[in-house]
PDB file of C-alpha atoms and ligand atoms in Angstrom:
ATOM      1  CA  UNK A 338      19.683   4.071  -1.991  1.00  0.00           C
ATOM      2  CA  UNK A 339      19.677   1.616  -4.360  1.00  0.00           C
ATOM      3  CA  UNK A 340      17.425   2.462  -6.880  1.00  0.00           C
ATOM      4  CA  UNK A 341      16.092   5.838  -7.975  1.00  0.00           C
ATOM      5  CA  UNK A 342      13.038   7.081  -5.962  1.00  0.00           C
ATOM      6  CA  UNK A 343      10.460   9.580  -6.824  1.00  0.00           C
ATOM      7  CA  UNK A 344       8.456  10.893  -4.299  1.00  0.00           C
ATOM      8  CA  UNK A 345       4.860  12.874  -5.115  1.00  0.00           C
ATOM      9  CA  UNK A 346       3.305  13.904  -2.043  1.00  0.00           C
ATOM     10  CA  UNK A 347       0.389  15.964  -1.573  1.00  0.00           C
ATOM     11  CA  UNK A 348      -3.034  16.392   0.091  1.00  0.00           C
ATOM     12  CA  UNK A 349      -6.559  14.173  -0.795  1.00  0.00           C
ATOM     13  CA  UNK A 350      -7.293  15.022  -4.526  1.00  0.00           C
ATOM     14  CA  UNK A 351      -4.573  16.738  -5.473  1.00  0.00           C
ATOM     15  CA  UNK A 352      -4.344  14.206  -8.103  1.00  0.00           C
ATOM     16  CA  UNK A 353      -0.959  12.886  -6.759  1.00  0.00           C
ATOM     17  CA  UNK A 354      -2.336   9.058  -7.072  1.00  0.00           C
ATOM     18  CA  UNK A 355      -2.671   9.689 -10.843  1.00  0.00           C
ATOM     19  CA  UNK A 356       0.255  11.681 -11.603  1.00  0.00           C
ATOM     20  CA  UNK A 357       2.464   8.658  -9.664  1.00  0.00           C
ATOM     21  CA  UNK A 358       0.382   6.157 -11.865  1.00  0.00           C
ATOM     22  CA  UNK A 359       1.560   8.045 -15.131  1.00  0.00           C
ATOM     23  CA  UNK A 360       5.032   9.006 -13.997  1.00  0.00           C
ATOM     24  CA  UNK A 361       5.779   4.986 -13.019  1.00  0.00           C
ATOM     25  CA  UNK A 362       4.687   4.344 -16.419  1.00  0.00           C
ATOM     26  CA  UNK A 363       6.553   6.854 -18.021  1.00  0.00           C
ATOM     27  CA  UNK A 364      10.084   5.806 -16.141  1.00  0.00           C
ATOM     28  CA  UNK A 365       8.814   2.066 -15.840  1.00  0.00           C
ATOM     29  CA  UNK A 366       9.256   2.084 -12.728  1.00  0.00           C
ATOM     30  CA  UNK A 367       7.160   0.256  -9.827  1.00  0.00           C
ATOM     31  CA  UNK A 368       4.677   2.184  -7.864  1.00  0.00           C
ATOM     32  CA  UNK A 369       4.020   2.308  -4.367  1.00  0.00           C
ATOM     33  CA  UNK A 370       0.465   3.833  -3.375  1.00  0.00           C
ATOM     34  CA  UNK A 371       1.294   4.646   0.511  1.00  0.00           C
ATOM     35  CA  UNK A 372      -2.342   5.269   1.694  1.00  0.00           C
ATOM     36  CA  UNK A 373      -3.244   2.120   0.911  1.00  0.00           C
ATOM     37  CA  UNK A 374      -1.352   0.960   3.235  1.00  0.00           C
ATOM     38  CA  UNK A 375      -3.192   3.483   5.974  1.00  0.00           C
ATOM     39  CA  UNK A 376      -6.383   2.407   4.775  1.00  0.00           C
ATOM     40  CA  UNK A 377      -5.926  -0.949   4.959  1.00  0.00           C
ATOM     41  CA  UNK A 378      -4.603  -0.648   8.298  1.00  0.00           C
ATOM     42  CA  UNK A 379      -8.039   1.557   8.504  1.00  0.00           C
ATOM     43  CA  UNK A 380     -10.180  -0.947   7.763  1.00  0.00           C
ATOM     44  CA  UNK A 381      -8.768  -3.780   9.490  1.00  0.00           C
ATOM     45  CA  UNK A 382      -9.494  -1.532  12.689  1.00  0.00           C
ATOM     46  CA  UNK A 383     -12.828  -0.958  11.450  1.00  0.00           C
ATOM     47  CA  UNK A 384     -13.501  -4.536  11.137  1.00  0.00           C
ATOM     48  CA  UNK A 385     -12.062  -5.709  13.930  1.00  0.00           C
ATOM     49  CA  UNK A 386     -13.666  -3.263  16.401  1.00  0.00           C
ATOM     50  CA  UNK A 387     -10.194  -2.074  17.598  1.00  0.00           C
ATOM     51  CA  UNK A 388     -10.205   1.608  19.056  1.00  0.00           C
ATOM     52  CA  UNK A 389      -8.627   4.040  16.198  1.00  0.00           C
ATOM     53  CA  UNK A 390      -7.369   5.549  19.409  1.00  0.00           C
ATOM     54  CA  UNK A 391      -5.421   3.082  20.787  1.00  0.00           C
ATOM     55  CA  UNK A 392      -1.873   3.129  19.198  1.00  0.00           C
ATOM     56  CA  UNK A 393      -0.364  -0.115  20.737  1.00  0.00           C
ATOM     57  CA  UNK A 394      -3.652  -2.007  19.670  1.00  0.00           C
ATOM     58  CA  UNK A 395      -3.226  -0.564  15.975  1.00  0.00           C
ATOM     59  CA  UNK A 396       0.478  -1.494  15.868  1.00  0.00           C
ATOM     60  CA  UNK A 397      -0.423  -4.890  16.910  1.00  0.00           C
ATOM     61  CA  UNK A 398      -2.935  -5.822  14.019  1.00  0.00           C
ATOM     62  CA  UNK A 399      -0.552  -3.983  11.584  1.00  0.00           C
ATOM     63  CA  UNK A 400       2.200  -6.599  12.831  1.00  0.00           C
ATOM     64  CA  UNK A 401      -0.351  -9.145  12.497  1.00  0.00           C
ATOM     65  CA  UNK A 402      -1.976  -8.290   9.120  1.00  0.00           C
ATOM     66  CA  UNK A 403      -0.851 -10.412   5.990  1.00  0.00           C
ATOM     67  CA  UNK A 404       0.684  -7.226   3.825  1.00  0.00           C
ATOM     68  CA  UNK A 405       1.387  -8.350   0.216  1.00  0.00           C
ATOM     69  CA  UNK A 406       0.625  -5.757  -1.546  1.00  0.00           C
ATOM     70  CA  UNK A 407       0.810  -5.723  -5.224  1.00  0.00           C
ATOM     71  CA  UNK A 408       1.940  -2.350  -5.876  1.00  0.00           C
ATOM     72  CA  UNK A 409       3.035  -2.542  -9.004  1.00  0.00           C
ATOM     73  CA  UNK A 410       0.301  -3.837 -11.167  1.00  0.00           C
ATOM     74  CA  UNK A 411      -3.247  -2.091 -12.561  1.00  0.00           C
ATOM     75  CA  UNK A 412      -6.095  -3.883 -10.955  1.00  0.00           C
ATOM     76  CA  UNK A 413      -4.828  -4.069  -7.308  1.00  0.00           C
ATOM     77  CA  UNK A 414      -6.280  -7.041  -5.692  1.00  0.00           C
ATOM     78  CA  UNK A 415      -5.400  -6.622  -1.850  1.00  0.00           C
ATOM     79  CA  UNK A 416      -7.333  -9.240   0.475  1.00  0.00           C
ATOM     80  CA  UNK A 417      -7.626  -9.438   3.790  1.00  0.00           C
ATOM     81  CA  UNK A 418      -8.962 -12.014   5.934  1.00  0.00           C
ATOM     82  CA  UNK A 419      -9.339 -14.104   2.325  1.00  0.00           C
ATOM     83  CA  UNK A 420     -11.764 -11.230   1.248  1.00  0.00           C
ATOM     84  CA  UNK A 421     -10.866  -8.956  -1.845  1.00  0.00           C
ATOM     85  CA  UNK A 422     -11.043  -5.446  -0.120  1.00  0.00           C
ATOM     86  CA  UNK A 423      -9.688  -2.972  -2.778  1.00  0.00           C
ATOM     87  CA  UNK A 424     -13.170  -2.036  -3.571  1.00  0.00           C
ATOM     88  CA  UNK A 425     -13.537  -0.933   0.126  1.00  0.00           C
ATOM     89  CA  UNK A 426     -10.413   0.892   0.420  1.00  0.00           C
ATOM     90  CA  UNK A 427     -11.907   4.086  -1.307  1.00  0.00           C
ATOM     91  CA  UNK A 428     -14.843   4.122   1.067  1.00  0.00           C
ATOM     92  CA  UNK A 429     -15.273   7.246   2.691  1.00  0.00           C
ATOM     93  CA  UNK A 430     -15.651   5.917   6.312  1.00  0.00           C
ATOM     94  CA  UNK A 431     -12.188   4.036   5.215  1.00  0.00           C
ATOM     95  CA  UNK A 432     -10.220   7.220   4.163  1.00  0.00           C
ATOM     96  CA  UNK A 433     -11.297   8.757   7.528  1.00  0.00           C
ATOM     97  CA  UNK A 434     -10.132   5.422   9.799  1.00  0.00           C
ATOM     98  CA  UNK A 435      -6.445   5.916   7.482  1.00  0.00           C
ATOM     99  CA  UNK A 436      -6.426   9.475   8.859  1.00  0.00           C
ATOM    100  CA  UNK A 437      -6.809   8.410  12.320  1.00  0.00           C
ATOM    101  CA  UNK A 438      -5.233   5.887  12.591  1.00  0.00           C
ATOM    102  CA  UNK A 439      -1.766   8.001  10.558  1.00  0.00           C
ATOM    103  CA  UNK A 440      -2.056  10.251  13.518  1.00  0.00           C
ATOM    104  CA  UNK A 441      -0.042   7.937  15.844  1.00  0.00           C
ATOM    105  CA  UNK A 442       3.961   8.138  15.593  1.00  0.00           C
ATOM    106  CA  UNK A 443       4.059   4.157  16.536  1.00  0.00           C
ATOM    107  CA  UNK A 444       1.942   3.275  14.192  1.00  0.00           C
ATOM    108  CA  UNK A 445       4.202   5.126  11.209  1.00  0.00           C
ATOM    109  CA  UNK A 446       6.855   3.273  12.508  1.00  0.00           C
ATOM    110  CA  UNK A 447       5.254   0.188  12.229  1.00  0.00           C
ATOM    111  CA  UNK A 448       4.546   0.756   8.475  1.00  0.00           C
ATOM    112  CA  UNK A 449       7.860   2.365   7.443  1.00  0.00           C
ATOM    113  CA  UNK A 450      10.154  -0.523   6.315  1.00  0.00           C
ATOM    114  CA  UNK A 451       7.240  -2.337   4.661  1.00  0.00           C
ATOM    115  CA  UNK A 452       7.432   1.257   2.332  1.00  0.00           C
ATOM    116  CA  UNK A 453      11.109   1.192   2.513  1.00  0.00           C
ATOM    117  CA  UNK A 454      11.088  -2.601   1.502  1.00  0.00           C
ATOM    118  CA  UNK A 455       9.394  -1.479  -2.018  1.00  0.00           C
ATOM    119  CA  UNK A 456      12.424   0.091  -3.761  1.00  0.00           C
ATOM    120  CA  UNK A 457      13.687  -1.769  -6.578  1.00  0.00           C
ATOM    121  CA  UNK A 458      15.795  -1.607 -10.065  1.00  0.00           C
ATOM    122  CA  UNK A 459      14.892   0.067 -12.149  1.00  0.00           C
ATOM    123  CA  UNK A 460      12.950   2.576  -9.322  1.00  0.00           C
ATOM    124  CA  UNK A 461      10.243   3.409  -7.481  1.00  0.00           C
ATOM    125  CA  UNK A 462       7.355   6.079  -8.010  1.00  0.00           C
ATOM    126  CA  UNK A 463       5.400   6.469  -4.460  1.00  0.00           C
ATOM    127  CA  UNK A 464       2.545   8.783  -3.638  1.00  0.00           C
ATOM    128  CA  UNK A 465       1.335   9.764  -0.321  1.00  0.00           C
ATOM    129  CA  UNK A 466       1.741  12.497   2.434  1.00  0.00           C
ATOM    130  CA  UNK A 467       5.596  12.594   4.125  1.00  0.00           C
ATOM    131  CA  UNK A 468       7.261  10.098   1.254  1.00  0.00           C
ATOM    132  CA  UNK A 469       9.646  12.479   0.368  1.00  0.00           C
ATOM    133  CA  UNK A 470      10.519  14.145   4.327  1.00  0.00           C
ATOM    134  CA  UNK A 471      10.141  11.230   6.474  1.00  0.00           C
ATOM    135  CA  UNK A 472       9.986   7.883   4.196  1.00  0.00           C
ATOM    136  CA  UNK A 473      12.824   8.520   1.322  1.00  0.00           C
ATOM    137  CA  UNK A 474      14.558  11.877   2.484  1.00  0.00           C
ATOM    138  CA  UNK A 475      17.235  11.177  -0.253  1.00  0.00           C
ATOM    139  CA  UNK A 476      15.095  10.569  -3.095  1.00  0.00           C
ATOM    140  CA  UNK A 477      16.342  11.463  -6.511  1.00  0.00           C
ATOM    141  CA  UNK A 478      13.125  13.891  -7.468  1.00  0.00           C
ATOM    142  CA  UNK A 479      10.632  15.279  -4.768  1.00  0.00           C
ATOM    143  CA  UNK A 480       7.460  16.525  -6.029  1.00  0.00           C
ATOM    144  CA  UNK A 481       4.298  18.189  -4.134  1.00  0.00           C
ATOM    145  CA  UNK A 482       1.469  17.911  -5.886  1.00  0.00           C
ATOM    146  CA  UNK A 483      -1.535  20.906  -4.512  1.00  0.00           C
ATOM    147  CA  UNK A 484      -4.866  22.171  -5.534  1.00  0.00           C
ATOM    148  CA  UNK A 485      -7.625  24.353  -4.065  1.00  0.00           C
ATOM    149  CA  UNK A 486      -9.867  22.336  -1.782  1.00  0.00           C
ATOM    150  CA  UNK A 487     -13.177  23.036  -4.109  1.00  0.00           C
ATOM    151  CA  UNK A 488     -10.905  21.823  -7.134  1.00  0.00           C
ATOM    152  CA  UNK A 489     -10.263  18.173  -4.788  1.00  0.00           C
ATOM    153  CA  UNK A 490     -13.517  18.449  -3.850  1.00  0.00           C
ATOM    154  CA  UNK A 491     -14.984  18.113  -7.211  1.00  0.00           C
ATOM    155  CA  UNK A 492     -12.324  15.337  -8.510  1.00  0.00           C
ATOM    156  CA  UNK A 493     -13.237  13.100  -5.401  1.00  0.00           C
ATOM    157  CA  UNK A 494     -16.740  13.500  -5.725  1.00  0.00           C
ATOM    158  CA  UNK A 495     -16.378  12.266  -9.658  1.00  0.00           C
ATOM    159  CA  UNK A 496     -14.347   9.463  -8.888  1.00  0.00           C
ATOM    160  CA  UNK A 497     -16.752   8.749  -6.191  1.00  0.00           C
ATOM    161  CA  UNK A 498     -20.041   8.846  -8.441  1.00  0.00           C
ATOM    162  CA  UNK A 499     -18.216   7.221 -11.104  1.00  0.00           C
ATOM    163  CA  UNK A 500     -17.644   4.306  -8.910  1.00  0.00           C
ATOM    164  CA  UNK A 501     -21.108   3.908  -8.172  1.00  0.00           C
ATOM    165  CA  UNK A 502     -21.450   5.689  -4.332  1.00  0.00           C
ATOM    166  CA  UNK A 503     -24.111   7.654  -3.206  1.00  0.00           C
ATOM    167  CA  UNK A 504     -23.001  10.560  -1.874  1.00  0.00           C
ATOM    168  CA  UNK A 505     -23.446  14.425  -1.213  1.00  0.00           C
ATOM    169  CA  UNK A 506     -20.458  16.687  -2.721  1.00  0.00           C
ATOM    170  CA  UNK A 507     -21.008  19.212   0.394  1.00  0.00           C
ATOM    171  CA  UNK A 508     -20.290  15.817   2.787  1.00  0.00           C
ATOM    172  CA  UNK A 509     -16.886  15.662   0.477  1.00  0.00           C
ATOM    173  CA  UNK A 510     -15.843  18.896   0.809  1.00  0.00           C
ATOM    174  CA  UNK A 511     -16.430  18.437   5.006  1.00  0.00           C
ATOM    175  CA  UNK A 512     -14.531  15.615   4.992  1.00  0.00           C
ATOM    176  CA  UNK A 513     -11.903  16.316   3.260  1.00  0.00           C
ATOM    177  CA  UNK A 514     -11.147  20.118   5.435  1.00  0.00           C
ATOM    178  CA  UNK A 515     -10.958  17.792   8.499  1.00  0.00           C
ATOM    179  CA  UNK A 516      -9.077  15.170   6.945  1.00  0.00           C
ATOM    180  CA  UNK A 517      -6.470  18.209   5.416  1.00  0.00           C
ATOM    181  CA  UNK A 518      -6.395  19.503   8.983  1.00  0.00           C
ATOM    182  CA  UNK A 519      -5.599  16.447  10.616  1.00  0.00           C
ATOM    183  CA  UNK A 520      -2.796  15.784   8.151  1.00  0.00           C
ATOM    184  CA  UNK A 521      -0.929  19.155   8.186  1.00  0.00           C
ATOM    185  CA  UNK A 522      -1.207  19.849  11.790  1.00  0.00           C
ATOM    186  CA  UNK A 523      -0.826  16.051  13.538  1.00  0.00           C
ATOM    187  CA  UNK A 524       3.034  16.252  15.386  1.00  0.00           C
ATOM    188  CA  UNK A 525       4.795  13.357  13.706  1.00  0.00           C
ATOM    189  CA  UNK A 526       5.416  13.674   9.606  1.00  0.00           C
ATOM    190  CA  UNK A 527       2.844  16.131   9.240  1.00  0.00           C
ATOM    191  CA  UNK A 528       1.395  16.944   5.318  1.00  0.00           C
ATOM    192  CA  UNK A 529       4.256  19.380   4.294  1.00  0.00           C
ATOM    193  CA  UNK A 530       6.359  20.132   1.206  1.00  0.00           C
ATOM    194  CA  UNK A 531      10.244  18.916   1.485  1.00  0.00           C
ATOM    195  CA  UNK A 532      12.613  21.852   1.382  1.00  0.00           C
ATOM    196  CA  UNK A 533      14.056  20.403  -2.086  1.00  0.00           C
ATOM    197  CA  UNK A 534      10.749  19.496  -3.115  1.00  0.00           C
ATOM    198  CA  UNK A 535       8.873  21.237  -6.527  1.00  0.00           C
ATOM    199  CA  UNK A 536       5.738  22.425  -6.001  1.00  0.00           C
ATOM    200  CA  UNK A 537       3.152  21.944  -8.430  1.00  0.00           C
ATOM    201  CA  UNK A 538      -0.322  23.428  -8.167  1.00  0.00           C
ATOM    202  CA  UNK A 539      -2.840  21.374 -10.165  1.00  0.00           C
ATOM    203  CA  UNK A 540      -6.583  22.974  -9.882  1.00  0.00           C
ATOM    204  CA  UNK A 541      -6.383  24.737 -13.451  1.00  0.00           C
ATOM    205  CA  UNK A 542      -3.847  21.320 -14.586  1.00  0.00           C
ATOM    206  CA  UNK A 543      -5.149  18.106 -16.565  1.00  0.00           C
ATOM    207  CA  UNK A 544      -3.076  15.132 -15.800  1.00  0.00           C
ATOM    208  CA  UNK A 545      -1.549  15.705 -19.026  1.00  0.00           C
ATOM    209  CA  UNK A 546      -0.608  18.963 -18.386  1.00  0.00           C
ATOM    210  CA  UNK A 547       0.870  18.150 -14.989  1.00  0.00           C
ATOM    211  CA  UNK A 548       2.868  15.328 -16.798  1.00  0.00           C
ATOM    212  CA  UNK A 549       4.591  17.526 -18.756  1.00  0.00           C
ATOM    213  CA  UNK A 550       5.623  19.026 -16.200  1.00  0.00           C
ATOM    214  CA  UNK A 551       7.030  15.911 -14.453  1.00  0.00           C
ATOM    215  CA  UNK A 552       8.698  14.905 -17.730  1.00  0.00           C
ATOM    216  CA  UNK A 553      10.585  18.055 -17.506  1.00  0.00           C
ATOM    217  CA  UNK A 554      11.654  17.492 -13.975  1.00  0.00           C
ATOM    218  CA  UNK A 555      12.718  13.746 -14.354  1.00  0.00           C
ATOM    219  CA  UNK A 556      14.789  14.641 -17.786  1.00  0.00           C
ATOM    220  CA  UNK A 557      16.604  17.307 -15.850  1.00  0.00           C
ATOM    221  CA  UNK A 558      17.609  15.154 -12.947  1.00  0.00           C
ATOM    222  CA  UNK A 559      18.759  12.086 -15.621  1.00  0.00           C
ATOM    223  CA  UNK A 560      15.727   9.945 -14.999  1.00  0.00           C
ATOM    224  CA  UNK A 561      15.186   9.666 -18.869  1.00  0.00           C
ATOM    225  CA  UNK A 562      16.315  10.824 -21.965  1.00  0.00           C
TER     226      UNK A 562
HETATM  227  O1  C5P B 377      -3.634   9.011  -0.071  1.00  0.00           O
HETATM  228  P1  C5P B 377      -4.865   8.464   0.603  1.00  0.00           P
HETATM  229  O2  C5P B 377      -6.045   9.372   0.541  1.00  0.00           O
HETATM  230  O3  C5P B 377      -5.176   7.077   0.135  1.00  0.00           O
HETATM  231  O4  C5P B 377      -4.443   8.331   2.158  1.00  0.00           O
HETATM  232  C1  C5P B 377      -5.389   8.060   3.167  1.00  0.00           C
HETATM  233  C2  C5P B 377      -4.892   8.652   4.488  1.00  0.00           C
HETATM  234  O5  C5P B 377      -3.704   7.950   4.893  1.00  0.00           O
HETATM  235  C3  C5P B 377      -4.491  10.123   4.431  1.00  0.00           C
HETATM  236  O6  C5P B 377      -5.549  11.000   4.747  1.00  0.00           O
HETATM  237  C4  C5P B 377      -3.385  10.223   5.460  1.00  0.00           C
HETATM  238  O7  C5P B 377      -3.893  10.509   6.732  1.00  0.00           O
HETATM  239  C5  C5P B 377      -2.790   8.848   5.514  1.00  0.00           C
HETATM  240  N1  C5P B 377      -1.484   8.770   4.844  1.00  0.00           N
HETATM  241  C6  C5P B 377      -0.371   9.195   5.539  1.00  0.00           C
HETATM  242  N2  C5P B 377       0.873   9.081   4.983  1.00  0.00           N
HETATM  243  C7  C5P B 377       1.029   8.587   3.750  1.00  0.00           C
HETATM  244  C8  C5P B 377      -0.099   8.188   2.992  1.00  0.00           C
HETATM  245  C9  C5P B 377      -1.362   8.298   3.573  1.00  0.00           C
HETATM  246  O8  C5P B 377      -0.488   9.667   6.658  1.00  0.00           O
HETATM  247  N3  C5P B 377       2.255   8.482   3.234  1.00  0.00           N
END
């Protein structure tokens, strides 16, 4: 590897997307947000009327879909088509399409060197699901960020409300069992801590408090002084 990776995976609201945000910060090091990459895939499907089903058809429009993503600064502007999407990519209906569509093994194949591609001096923070099993098995820190599904509940319904949707926090908490389910059981890179991976459980954890934690963790392995 040529630059230092860290890795924090972890389920929907475990606050992983934060925590990378912070830590890439804290290292200065560029930050890859994997589910985007699932959602936009997601939406494009959506769009396009292709079947979330049909795994060749998926792998096709991610082969054909203009992916430039701009990981590594604050206001992500992601278009597709020519249309700024980022505001969609949060959607509810566009989180469940990402878990669908994650489900097939071709289609993780498809998207793996375009994650691969995104290491770079000085390093690379990513968040998502199987960054540090499948994506960057020798990454320099692994972390798995967890939290009890009432706890994820409640931060995705905030971030939800505070972004001006309408929606019901019991709907949340549905959606986000099934989309947990299909992650940790589906056959190919299922939602799973790495062996060498620390565990951190963040339901009674500010994002300060699970910093600290990090900060620990990246001064032991050399990562900063
Ligand atoms: O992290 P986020 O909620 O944006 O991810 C959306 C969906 O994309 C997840 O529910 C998961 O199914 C899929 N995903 C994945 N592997 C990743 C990142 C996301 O399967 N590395």
């Amino acid at each position: 590897m040529t630059a230092p990776v860290v890795t924090i995976d972890g389920p929907s609201g475990s606050g992983k997307g934060t925590t990378a945000r912070l830590t890439a910060a804290m290292l200065g090091f560029h930050l890859l947000d994997s589910g985007a990459i699932y959602r936009i895939l997601g939406l494009a499907a959506l769009d396009r009327g292709v079947d979330l089903q049909d795994a060749h058809a998926l792998c096709a429009l991610a082969a054909g879909l203009e992916l430039a993503f701009p990981y590594d600064q604050h206001t992500t502007q992601i278009e597709l088509d020519g249309r700024n999407i980022a505001g969609s990519l949060r959607n509810q209906d566009v989180a469940d399409a990402a878990s669908q569509v994650a489900v097939h093994p071709e289609v993780r194949e498809a998207l793996m060197s375009l994650q691969r591609s995104q290491v770079k001096a000085p390093g690379l923070v990513g968040d998502g699901r199987d960054l540090g099993t499948v994506v960057f098995p020798d990454a320099t820190l692994k972390i798995f960020l967890d939290a009890s599904a009432a706890v994820r509940a409640d931060r995705r319904y905030l971030e939800l409300i505070e972004s001006g949707q309408t929606v019901e926090r019991s709907a949340i908490l549905r959606d986000l069992e099934i989309r947990d389910i299909r992650d940790r059981t589906r056959t190919v890179a299922p939602l799973v801590a790495a062996d060498d991976a620390y565990v951190i459980d963040s339901s009674e954890k500010t994002p300060a408090d699970v910093l600290a934690v990090v900060r620990d963790l990246c001064r032991a392995k050399g990562l900063m002084q």
